mmCIF file of C-alpha atoms in Angstrom:
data_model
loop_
_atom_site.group_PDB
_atom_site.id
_atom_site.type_symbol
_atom_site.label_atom_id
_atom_site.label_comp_id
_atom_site.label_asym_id
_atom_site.label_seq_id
_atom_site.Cartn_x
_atom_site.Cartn_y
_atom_site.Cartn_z
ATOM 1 C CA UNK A 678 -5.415 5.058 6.407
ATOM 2 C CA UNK A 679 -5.103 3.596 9.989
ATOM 3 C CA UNK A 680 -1.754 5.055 10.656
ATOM 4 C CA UNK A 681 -3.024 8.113 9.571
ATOM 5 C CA UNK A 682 -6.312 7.451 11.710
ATOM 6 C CA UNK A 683 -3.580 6.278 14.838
ATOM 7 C CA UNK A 684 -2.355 9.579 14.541
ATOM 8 C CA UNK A 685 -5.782 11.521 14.970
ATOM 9 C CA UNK A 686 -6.224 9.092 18.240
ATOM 10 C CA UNK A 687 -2.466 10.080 19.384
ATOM 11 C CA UNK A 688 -3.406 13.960 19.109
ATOM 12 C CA UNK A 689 -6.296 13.592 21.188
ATOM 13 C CA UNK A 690 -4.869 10.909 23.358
ATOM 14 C CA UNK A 691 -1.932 14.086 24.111
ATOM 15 C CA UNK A 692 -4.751 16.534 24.675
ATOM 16 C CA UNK A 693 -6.218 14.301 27.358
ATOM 17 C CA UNK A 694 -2.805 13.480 28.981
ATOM 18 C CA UNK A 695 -1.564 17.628 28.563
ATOM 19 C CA UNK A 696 -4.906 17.968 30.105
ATOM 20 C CA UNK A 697 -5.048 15.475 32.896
ATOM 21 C CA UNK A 698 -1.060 16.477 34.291
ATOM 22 C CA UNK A 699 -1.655 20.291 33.453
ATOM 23 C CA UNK A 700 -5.639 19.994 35.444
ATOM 24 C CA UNK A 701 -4.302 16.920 38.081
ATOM 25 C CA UNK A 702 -8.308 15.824 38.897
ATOM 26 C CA UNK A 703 -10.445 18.963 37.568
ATOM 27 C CA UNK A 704 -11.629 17.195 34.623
ATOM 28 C CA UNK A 705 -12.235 13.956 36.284
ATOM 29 C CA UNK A 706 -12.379 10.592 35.775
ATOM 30 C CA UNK A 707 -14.117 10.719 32.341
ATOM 31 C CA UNK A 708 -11.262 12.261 30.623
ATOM 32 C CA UNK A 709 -8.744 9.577 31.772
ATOM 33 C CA UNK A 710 -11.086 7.246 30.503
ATOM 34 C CA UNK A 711 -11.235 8.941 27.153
ATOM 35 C CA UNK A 712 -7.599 8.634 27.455
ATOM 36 C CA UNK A 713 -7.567 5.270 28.203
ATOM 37 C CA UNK A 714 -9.521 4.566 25.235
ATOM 38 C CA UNK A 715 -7.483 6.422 22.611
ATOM 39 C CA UNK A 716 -4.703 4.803 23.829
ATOM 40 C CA UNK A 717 -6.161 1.184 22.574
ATOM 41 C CA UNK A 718 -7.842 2.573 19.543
ATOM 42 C CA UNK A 719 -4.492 3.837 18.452
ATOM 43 C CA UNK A 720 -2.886 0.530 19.252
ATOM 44 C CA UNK A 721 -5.840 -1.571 17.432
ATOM 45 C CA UNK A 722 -5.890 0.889 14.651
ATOM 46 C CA UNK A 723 -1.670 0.349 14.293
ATOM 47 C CA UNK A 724 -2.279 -3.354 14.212
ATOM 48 C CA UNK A 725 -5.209 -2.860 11.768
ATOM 49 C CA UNK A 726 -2.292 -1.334 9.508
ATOM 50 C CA UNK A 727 -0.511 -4.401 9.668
ATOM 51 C CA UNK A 728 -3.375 -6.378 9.060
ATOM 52 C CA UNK A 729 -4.510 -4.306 5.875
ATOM 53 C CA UNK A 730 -0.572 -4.575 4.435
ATOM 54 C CA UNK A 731 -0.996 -8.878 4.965
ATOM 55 C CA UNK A 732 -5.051 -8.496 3.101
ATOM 56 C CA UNK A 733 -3.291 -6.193 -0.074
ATOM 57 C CA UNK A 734 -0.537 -8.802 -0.562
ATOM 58 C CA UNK A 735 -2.725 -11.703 -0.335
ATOM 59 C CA UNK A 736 -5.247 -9.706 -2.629
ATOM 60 C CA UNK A 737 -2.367 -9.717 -5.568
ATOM 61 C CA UNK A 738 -1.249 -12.980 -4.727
ATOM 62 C CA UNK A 739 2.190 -11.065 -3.031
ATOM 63 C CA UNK A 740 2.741 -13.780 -0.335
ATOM 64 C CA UNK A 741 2.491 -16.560 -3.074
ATOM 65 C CA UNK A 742 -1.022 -18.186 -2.673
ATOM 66 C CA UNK A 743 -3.793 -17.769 -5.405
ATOM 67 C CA UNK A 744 -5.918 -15.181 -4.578
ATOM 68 C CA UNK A 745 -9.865 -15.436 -4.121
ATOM 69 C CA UNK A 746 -12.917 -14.489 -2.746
ATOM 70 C CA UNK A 747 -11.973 -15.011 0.830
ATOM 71 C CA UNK A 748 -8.697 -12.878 0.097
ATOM 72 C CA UNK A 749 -11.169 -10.150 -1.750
ATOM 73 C CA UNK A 750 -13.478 -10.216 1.617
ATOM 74 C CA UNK A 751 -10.650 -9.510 4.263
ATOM 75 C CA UNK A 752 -9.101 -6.793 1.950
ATOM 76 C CA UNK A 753 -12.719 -5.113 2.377
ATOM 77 C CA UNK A 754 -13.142 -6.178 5.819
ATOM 78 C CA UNK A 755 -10.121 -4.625 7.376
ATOM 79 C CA UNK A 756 -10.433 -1.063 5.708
ATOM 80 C CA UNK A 757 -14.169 -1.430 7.108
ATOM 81 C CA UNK A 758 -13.031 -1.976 10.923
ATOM 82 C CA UNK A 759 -10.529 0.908 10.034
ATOM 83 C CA UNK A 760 -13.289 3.304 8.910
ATOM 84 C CA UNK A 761 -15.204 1.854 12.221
ATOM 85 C CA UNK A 762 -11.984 2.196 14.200
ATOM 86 C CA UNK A 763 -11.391 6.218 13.297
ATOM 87 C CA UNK A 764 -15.051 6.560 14.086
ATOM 88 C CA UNK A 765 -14.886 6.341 17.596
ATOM 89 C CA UNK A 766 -11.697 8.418 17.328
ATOM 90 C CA UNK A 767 -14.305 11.038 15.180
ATOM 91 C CA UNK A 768 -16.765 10.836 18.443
ATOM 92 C CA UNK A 769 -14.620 11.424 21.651
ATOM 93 C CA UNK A 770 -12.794 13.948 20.191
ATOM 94 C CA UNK A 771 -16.130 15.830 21.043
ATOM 95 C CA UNK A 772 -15.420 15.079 24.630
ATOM 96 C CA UNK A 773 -11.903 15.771 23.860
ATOM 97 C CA UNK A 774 -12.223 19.154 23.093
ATOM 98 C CA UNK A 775 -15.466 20.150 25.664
ATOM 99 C CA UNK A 776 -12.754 18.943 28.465
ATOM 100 C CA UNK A 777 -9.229 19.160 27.227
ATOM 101 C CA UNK A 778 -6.606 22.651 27.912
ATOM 102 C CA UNK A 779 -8.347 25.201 25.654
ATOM 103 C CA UNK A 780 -4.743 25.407 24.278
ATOM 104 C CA UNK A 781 -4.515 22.340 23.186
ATOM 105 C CA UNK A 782 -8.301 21.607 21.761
ATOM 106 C CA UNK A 783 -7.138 22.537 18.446
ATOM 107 C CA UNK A 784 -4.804 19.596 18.394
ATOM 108 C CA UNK A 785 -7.941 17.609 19.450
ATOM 109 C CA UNK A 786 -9.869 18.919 16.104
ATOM 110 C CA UNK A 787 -7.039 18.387 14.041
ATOM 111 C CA UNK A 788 -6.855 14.634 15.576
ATOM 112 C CA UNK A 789 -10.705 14.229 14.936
ATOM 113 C CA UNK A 790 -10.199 15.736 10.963
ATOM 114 C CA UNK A 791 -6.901 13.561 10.824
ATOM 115 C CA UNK A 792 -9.367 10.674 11.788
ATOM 116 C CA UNK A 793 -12.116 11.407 9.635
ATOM 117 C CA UNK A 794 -10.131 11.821 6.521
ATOM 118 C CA UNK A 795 -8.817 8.269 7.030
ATOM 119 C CA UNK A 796 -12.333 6.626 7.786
ATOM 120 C CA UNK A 797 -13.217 8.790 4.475
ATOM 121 C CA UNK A 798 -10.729 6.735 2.485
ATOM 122 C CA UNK A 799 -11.475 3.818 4.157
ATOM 123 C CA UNK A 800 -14.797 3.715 3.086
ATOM 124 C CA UNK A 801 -13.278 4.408 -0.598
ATOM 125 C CA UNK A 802 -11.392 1.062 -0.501
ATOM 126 C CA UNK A 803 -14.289 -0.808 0.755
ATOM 127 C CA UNK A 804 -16.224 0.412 -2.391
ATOM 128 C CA UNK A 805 -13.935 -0.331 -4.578
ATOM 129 C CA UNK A 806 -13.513 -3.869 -3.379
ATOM 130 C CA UNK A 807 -17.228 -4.676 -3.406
ATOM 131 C CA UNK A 808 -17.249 -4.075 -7.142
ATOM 132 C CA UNK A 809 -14.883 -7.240 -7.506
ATOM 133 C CA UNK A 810 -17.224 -9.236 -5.311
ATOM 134 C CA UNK A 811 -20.107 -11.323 -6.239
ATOM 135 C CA UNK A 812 -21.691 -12.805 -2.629
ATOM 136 C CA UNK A 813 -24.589 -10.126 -2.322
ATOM 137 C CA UNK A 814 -25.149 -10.708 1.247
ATOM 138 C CA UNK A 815 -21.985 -9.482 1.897
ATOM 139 C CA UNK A 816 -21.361 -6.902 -0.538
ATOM 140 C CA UNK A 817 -25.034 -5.304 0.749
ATOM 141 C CA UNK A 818 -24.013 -6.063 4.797
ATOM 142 C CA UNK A 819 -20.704 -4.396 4.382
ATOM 143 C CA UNK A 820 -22.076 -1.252 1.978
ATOM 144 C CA UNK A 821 -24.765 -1.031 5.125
ATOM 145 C CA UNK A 822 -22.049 -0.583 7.299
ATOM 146 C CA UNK A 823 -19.673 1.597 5.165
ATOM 147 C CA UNK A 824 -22.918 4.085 4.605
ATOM 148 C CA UNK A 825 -23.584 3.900 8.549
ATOM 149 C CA UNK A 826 -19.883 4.799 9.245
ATOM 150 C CA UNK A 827 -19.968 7.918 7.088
ATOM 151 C CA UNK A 828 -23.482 8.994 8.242
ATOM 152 C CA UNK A 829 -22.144 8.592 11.763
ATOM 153 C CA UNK A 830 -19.169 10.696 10.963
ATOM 154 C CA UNK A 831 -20.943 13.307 9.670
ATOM 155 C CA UNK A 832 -22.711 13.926 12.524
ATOM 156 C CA UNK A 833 -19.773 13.867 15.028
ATOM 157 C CA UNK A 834 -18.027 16.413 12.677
ATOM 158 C CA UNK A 835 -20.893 18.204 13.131
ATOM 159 C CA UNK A 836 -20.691 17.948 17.186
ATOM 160 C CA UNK A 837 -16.991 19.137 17.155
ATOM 161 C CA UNK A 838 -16.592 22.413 18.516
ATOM 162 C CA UNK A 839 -14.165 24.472 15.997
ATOM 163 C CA UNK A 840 -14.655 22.372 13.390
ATOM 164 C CA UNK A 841 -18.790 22.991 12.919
ATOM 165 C CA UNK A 842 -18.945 21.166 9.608
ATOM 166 C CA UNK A 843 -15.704 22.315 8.119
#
């Protein structure tokens, strides 16, 4: 899911770039900021990807320790700062689209579905994972923020020119 949810950044991260050498300064500084931050939300989201692979194979005991709880918690954690991760992806692409080359915007949308699809299984894993957990603080403190993610999706989805609720 967060190479997937790298890619939706990358799509949007070309509109603003396509945009910003096609436009020189008409779209101003915003958009190069935009850019700016797609470009490390890819790169944290690739890393996350990484970090998800080490959480599975410590989850089934893979890199030969005994699995736990703590193993159980970061293999719920890390899909969770994926699904938090593609969010913000979900959000700019908003501004994405608004400023990017009209040509290009539906590269933008399909970055901004790309990333919302991923955040969508994201939130799947986390589910599944709390099931296996006992430590009700967490399991409630992480479902909280699973639900917000999704609730917050849906409304960028909603935002996104072209893609008006699917």
């Amino acid at each position: 899911s967060a190479i997937v949810g790298a890619a939706g950044a990358a799509l949007c991260e070309m509109v603003c770039i396509h945009t910003l050498e096609r436009d020189g300064g008409a779209p101003g500084a915003q958009l190069a900021e935009v850019r700016d931050g797609l470009r490390e939300r890819r790169d944290g989201l690739l890393g996350l990807a990484d970090g998800d692979a080490a959480a599975v194979e410590a989850l089934l005991g893979l890199d030969g320790t005994d699995p736990g709880v703590r193993e159980a918690k970061r293999a719920t954690g890390v899909p969770l700062a994926v699904a938090e991760g593609c969010l913000e992806v979900v959000e700019v692409a908003t501004v994405v689209v608004e400023r990017g080359t009209p040509n290009a915007a539906p590269d933008a949308v399909t970055g901004a579905l790309l990333a919302d699809a991923a955040l969508r299984a994201s939130v799947a894993t986390v589910r599944s994972n709390l099931e296996r957990l006992d430590d009700q603080a967490f399991v409630e403190e992480m479902g909280r923020r699973a639900a917000r993610t999704e609730r917050d999706a849906d409304r960028a989805i909603e935002r996104l020119p072209e893609a008006g609720g699917r």
